[in-house]
């Protein structure tokens, strides 16, 4: 479906590569499970069932999982009239499908979008965000989240994340397996250890691919929201406020929403992380503000 959010060819290309590479890793993972289970017909069936089951669960229930992680619930126009009015205006302005609307009672100021398709999407904001930002800032944040839905990067993130889920299940299975010391036929390595090692490698590759896409999609959503609303400086103000507040929140409270961190507008982590940008789900605030300043300069130029 076409919409008025600016098209981002870089995002489209990265989403395609992420799905392709994750799919390749996924196939290798299934073959590895099959091989470690002895290359038998039953091994194939187990590998396929585990993989397909994890894929379907993660894809079909992605919105419910994210909302539960954030403690969110869907709200009606009667319960949140101003929020619905803003989203109605933005969906009309962008000619896009209206998502379900949800609110989390979390005091952490944040927002996210999730769902397996534009027709099954949900946009959620926290009470902390509604209390922290003014109306214009909330609206441009909602535009940012709606662009994720319109660009379909939410769906791609959900699908790509399945590989990591299966790999994590493998590591857990390897840890708890008790097969009476069973070993493979090639190197005498315990099959439990093989499960853990293969799962760890696959999880690491999937982890890096998803984070690379996640950082770029946040920049793409910032740009799309700024151009749709014509208010890049308002989005910059919102990001600055929310990032500043995030650094004041205790680690214990941040950990409660960490599982949905990759979906959030602002990462629920303190800015002093030592893992570097390679492991970050979001671009740095400086990079986001620099892009918005550039857009603001472009919009202010006389035609």
Short mmCIF file of C-alpha atoms in Angstrom, two decimals:
data_model
loop_
_atom_site.label_atom_id
_atom_site.label_comp_id
_atom_site.label_asym_id
_atom_site.label_seq_id
_atom_site.Cartn_x
_atom_site.Cartn_y
_atom_site.Cartn_z
CA UNK A 1 0.00 0.00 0.00
CA UNK A 2 1.34 3.43 -0.96
CA UNK A 3 1.54 6.26 1.57
CA UNK A 4 3.04 9.71 1.90
CA UNK A 5 5.90 8.76 4.21
CA UNK A 6 9.11 9.43 2.31
CA UNK A 7 10.46 6.27 0.70
CA UNK A 8 13.88 5.20 1.92
CA UNK A 9 15.70 3.04 -0.61
CA UNK A 10 18.55 2.45 1.84
CA UNK A 11 16.11 0.99 4.36
CA UNK A 12 14.46 -1.19 1.71
CA UNK A 13 17.84 -2.54 0.61
CA UNK A 14 18.93 -3.25 4.19
CA UNK A 15 15.65 -4.99 4.99
CA UNK A 16 16.06 -7.21 1.94
CA UNK A 17 19.63 -8.14 2.85
CA UNK A 18 18.68 -8.77 6.47
CA UNK A 19 15.88 -11.15 5.49
CA UNK A 20 18.11 -12.92 2.94
CA UNK A 21 21.06 -13.34 5.30
CA UNK A 22 18.86 -14.33 8.23
CA UNK A 23 17.12 -16.84 5.98
CA UNK A 24 20.49 -18.27 4.97
CA UNK A 25 21.55 -18.52 8.62
CA UNK A 26 18.19 -20.11 9.40
CA UNK A 27 18.68 -22.83 6.77
CA UNK A 28 22.18 -23.54 8.07
CA UNK A 29 20.75 -23.74 11.58
CA UNK A 30 18.11 -26.31 10.55
CA UNK A 31 20.77 -28.39 8.75
CA UNK A 32 23.00 -28.20 11.83
CA UNK A 33 20.17 -29.43 14.08
CA UNK A 34 19.49 -32.25 11.62
CA UNK A 35 23.16 -33.25 11.48
CA UNK A 36 23.58 -33.18 15.25
CA UNK A 37 20.52 -35.38 15.64
CA UNK A 38 22.19 -38.01 13.47
CA UNK A 39 20.97 -37.06 9.99
CA UNK A 40 17.89 -39.23 10.42
CA UNK A 41 14.38 -38.62 9.14
CA UNK A 42 13.24 -38.01 12.71
CA UNK A 43 16.03 -35.43 13.04
CA UNK A 44 14.70 -33.56 10.02
CA UNK A 45 11.17 -33.61 11.40
CA UNK A 46 12.32 -32.35 14.83
CA UNK A 47 14.45 -29.58 13.28
CA UNK A 48 11.64 -28.39 11.02
CA UNK A 49 8.96 -28.57 13.72
CA UNK A 50 11.05 -26.62 16.23
CA UNK A 51 12.00 -23.99 13.65
CA UNK A 52 8.54 -23.55 12.14
CA UNK A 53 6.91 -23.53 15.57
CA UNK A 54 9.24 -20.81 16.86
CA UNK A 55 8.82 -18.80 13.66
CA UNK A 56 5.00 -18.93 13.76
CA UNK A 57 4.79 -18.09 17.45
CA UNK A 58 7.18 -15.12 17.20
CA UNK A 59 5.53 -13.78 14.02
CA UNK A 60 1.87 -14.29 14.94
CA UNK A 61 2.09 -13.11 18.56
CA UNK A 62 4.72 -10.37 18.09
CA UNK A 63 2.34 -7.55 19.04
CA UNK A 64 1.06 -9.36 22.14
CA UNK A 65 4.59 -10.24 23.27
CA UNK A 66 5.80 -6.64 22.92
CA UNK A 67 2.75 -5.19 24.67
CA UNK A 68 3.12 -7.61 27.55
CA UNK A 69 6.81 -6.73 27.89
CA UNK A 70 5.89 -3.04 28.14
CA UNK A 71 2.83 -3.60 30.35
CA UNK A 72 0.63 -1.97 27.71
CA UNK A 73 -3.08 -2.26 26.92
CA UNK A 74 -5.16 -1.15 23.96
CA UNK A 75 -7.23 1.99 24.53
CA UNK A 76 -10.40 3.17 22.81
CA UNK A 77 -11.11 6.69 21.49
CA UNK A 78 -13.26 7.25 24.58
CA UNK A 79 -10.42 6.32 26.92
CA UNK A 80 -7.72 8.33 25.10
CA UNK A 81 -9.46 10.86 22.83
CA UNK A 82 -6.49 13.19 22.31
CA UNK A 83 -4.14 10.32 21.45
CA UNK A 84 -6.61 8.91 18.92
CA UNK A 85 -7.18 12.35 17.42
CA UNK A 86 -3.47 12.82 16.80
CA UNK A 87 -3.12 9.40 15.20
CA UNK A 88 -6.23 9.98 13.07
CA UNK A 89 -4.74 13.24 11.80
CA UNK A 90 -1.37 11.64 11.04
CA UNK A 91 -2.86 8.63 9.23
CA UNK A 92 -4.96 10.99 7.09
CA UNK A 93 -1.93 13.19 6.41
CA UNK A 94 0.19 10.18 5.45
CA UNK A 95 -2.62 8.23 3.75
CA UNK A 96 -1.76 5.18 5.82
CA UNK A 97 -3.68 2.54 7.76
CA UNK A 98 -4.63 3.45 11.31
CA UNK A 99 -3.04 1.05 13.81
CA UNK A 100 -4.46 0.01 17.15
CA UNK A 101 -3.56 2.42 19.92
CA UNK A 102 -2.13 1.35 23.28
CA UNK A 103 -0.88 2.99 26.44
CA UNK A 104 1.57 1.61 28.99
CA UNK A 105 1.43 2.74 32.61
CA UNK A 106 5.23 2.70 32.73
CA UNK A 107 6.85 5.84 34.10
CA UNK A 108 9.70 5.36 31.62
CA UNK A 109 9.09 7.90 28.81
CA UNK A 110 9.04 5.90 25.59
CA UNK A 111 7.04 4.71 22.57
CA UNK A 112 7.10 1.78 20.18
CA UNK A 113 5.29 0.20 17.22
CA UNK A 114 4.91 -3.51 16.55
CA UNK A 115 2.78 -5.99 14.63
CA UNK A 116 3.08 -8.58 11.89
CA UNK A 117 1.58 -6.30 9.19
CA UNK A 118 0.19 -2.74 8.81
CA UNK A 119 -3.30 -4.15 9.34
CA UNK A 120 -2.24 -5.89 12.55
CA UNK A 121 -0.03 -3.17 13.97
CA UNK A 122 -0.18 -1.29 17.25
CA UNK A 123 1.41 1.98 18.34
CA UNK A 124 2.03 2.39 22.04
CA UNK A 125 3.14 5.29 24.23
CA UNK A 126 3.91 5.25 27.93
CA UNK A 127 2.35 7.47 30.58
CA UNK A 128 5.84 8.77 31.24
CA UNK A 129 6.10 10.05 27.66
CA UNK A 130 2.67 11.69 27.74
CA UNK A 131 3.59 13.49 30.96
CA UNK A 132 7.03 14.57 29.76
CA UNK A 133 6.32 15.89 26.25
CA UNK A 134 4.01 18.62 25.00
CA UNK A 135 1.32 17.91 22.42
CA UNK A 136 3.40 18.78 19.34
CA UNK A 137 6.27 16.61 20.56
CA UNK A 138 3.93 13.66 21.20
CA UNK A 139 2.48 14.03 17.72
CA UNK A 140 5.84 13.98 15.95
CA UNK A 141 6.87 10.94 18.05
CA UNK A 142 3.68 9.21 16.88
CA UNK A 143 4.63 10.10 13.29
CA UNK A 144 7.99 8.40 13.89
CA UNK A 145 6.26 5.23 15.10
CA UNK A 146 3.70 5.26 12.27
CA UNK A 147 6.53 5.45 9.74
CA UNK A 148 7.92 2.17 11.15
CA UNK A 149 4.57 0.55 10.34
CA UNK A 150 4.36 2.16 6.88
CA UNK A 151 7.94 1.15 6.00
CA UNK A 152 7.15 -2.41 7.19
CA UNK A 153 10.44 -2.54 9.08
CA UNK A 154 8.49 -3.67 12.16
CA UNK A 155 7.47 -6.82 10.26
CA UNK A 156 11.02 -7.42 9.05
CA UNK A 157 12.41 -7.00 12.57
CA UNK A 158 9.89 -9.56 13.82
CA UNK A 159 10.73 -12.11 11.13
CA UNK A 160 14.48 -11.57 11.43
CA UNK A 161 14.30 -12.01 15.19
CA UNK A 162 13.05 -15.59 14.88
CA UNK A 163 16.52 -16.92 14.02
CA UNK A 164 17.86 -15.62 17.31
CA UNK A 165 14.92 -17.17 19.18
CA UNK A 166 15.62 -20.62 17.69
CA UNK A 167 19.35 -20.26 18.40
CA UNK A 168 18.60 -19.34 22.01
CA UNK A 169 16.36 -22.41 22.28
CA UNK A 170 19.26 -24.51 20.97
CA UNK A 171 21.64 -23.17 23.61
CA UNK A 172 19.08 -23.84 26.31
CA UNK A 173 18.44 -27.35 24.96
CA UNK A 174 22.17 -28.07 24.90
CA UNK A 175 22.47 -26.95 28.49
CA UNK A 176 19.65 -29.17 29.74
CA UNK A 177 20.09 -32.16 27.45
CA UNK A 178 20.85 -35.49 29.12
CA UNK A 179 21.47 -37.98 26.34
CA UNK A 180 23.65 -40.35 28.30
CA UNK A 181 26.92 -38.99 26.97
CA UNK A 182 25.94 -39.33 23.32
CA UNK A 183 28.66 -38.09 20.94
CA UNK A 184 28.71 -37.32 17.24
CA UNK A 185 30.46 -39.61 14.78
CA UNK A 186 33.10 -37.18 13.63
CA UNK A 187 35.01 -35.72 16.51
CA UNK A 188 33.78 -37.24 19.73
CA UNK A 189 32.37 -33.88 20.81
CA UNK A 190 29.38 -34.18 23.17
CA UNK A 191 26.21 -33.27 21.28
CA UNK A 192 25.19 -31.01 24.17
CA UNK A 193 28.30 -28.89 23.55
CA UNK A 194 27.62 -28.80 19.79
CA UNK A 195 24.11 -27.49 20.41
CA UNK A 196 25.48 -24.73 22.62
CA UNK A 197 28.31 -23.76 20.24
CA UNK A 198 26.20 -23.71 17.05
CA UNK A 199 23.41 -21.88 18.85
CA UNK A 200 25.87 -19.28 20.17
CA UNK A 201 27.39 -18.62 16.72
CA UNK A 202 23.98 -18.33 15.03
CA UNK A 203 22.65 -16.13 17.81
CA UNK A 204 25.69 -13.83 17.51
CA UNK A 205 25.30 -13.43 13.72
CA UNK A 206 21.57 -12.79 14.01
CA UNK A 207 22.20 -10.35 16.86
CA UNK A 208 24.58 -8.23 14.75
CA UNK A 209 22.34 -8.26 11.65
CA UNK A 210 19.27 -7.14 13.58
CA UNK A 211 21.11 -4.37 15.40
CA UNK A 212 22.56 -3.03 12.17
CA UNK A 213 19.07 -2.82 10.66
CA UNK A 214 17.63 -1.43 13.89
CA UNK A 215 20.03 1.52 13.97
CA UNK A 216 19.33 2.44 10.36
CA UNK A 217 15.54 2.11 10.67
CA UNK A 218 15.51 4.59 13.56
CA UNK A 219 17.27 7.18 11.38
CA UNK A 220 14.84 6.43 8.54
CA UNK A 221 11.84 6.87 10.85
CA UNK A 222 13.23 10.15 12.23
CA UNK A 223 13.63 11.45 8.69
CA UNK A 224 10.18 10.29 7.57
CA UNK A 225 8.45 11.83 10.60
CA UNK A 226 10.35 15.12 10.25
CA UNK A 227 9.45 15.46 6.56
CA UNK A 228 5.81 14.41 7.01
CA UNK A 229 5.12 16.86 9.83
CA UNK A 230 7.60 19.54 8.72
CA UNK A 231 8.81 19.77 12.33
CA UNK A 232 12.31 18.27 12.62
CA UNK A 233 13.22 20.63 15.47
CA UNK A 234 10.21 19.38 17.47
CA UNK A 235 11.35 15.78 17.07
CA UNK A 236 14.87 16.82 18.07
CA UNK A 237 13.45 18.45 21.20
CA UNK A 238 11.49 15.28 22.06
CA UNK A 239 14.51 13.01 21.57
CA UNK A 240 16.70 15.27 23.71
CA UNK A 241 14.16 15.36 26.55
CA UNK A 242 13.58 11.60 26.50
CA UNK A 243 17.27 10.70 26.27
CA UNK A 244 18.06 12.97 29.20
CA UNK A 245 15.35 11.39 31.31
CA UNK A 246 16.45 7.86 30.41
CA UNK A 247 19.83 8.45 32.04
CA UNK A 248 18.08 9.31 35.32
CA UNK A 249 16.06 6.10 35.53
CA UNK A 250 17.34 3.31 37.84
CA UNK A 251 18.78 0.23 36.11
CA UNK A 252 16.21 -1.99 37.82
CA UNK A 253 13.33 -0.15 36.17
CA UNK A 254 15.06 -0.17 32.77
CA UNK A 255 15.59 -3.93 32.91
CA UNK A 256 11.82 -4.46 33.16
CA UNK A 257 11.36 -3.24 29.57
CA UNK A 258 14.69 -4.39 28.13
CA UNK A 259 13.11 -7.22 26.09
CA UNK A 260 11.32 -4.64 23.91
CA UNK A 261 14.34 -2.33 23.72
CA UNK A 262 14.87 -2.79 19.98
CA UNK A 263 11.32 -1.55 19.28
CA UNK A 264 11.43 1.56 21.47
CA UNK A 265 11.93 5.16 20.37
CA UNK A 266 14.75 5.59 22.90
CA UNK A 267 16.89 2.68 24.12
CA UNK A 268 16.18 1.74 27.72
CA UNK A 269 19.84 1.88 28.75
CA UNK A 270 22.16 4.42 30.26
CA UNK A 271 24.37 6.33 27.86
CA UNK A 272 27.57 5.05 29.45
CA UNK A 273 27.37 1.64 27.81
CA UNK A 274 30.78 0.25 26.98
CA UNK A 275 29.68 -2.15 24.23
CA UNK A 276 29.98 0.41 21.45
CA UNK A 277 27.74 1.19 18.51
CA UNK A 278 28.17 -2.29 17.02
CA UNK A 279 26.00 -3.75 19.78
CA UNK A 280 23.55 -0.85 20.02
CA UNK A 281 19.93 -1.09 18.87
CA UNK A 282 19.83 2.68 18.22
CA UNK A 283 22.07 5.30 16.63
CA UNK A 284 23.62 7.82 19.00
CA UNK A 285 21.59 10.86 19.97
CA UNK A 286 24.23 13.08 18.34
CA UNK A 287 23.78 11.29 15.01
CA UNK A 288 19.99 11.60 15.19
CA UNK A 289 20.13 15.29 16.08
CA UNK A 290 22.65 15.97 13.30
CA UNK A 291 20.33 14.40 10.73
CA UNK A 292 17.36 16.42 12.01
CA UNK A 293 19.40 19.65 11.93
CA UNK A 294 20.27 18.92 8.29
CA UNK A 295 16.61 18.33 7.42
CA UNK A 296 15.63 21.52 9.24
CA UNK A 297 18.18 23.49 7.17
CA UNK A 298 16.85 21.93 3.96
CA UNK A 299 13.24 22.76 4.81
CA UNK A 300 14.11 26.37 5.66
CA UNK A 301 15.82 27.02 2.33
CA UNK A 302 13.77 29.23 0.00
CA UNK A 303 12.63 27.41 -3.14
#
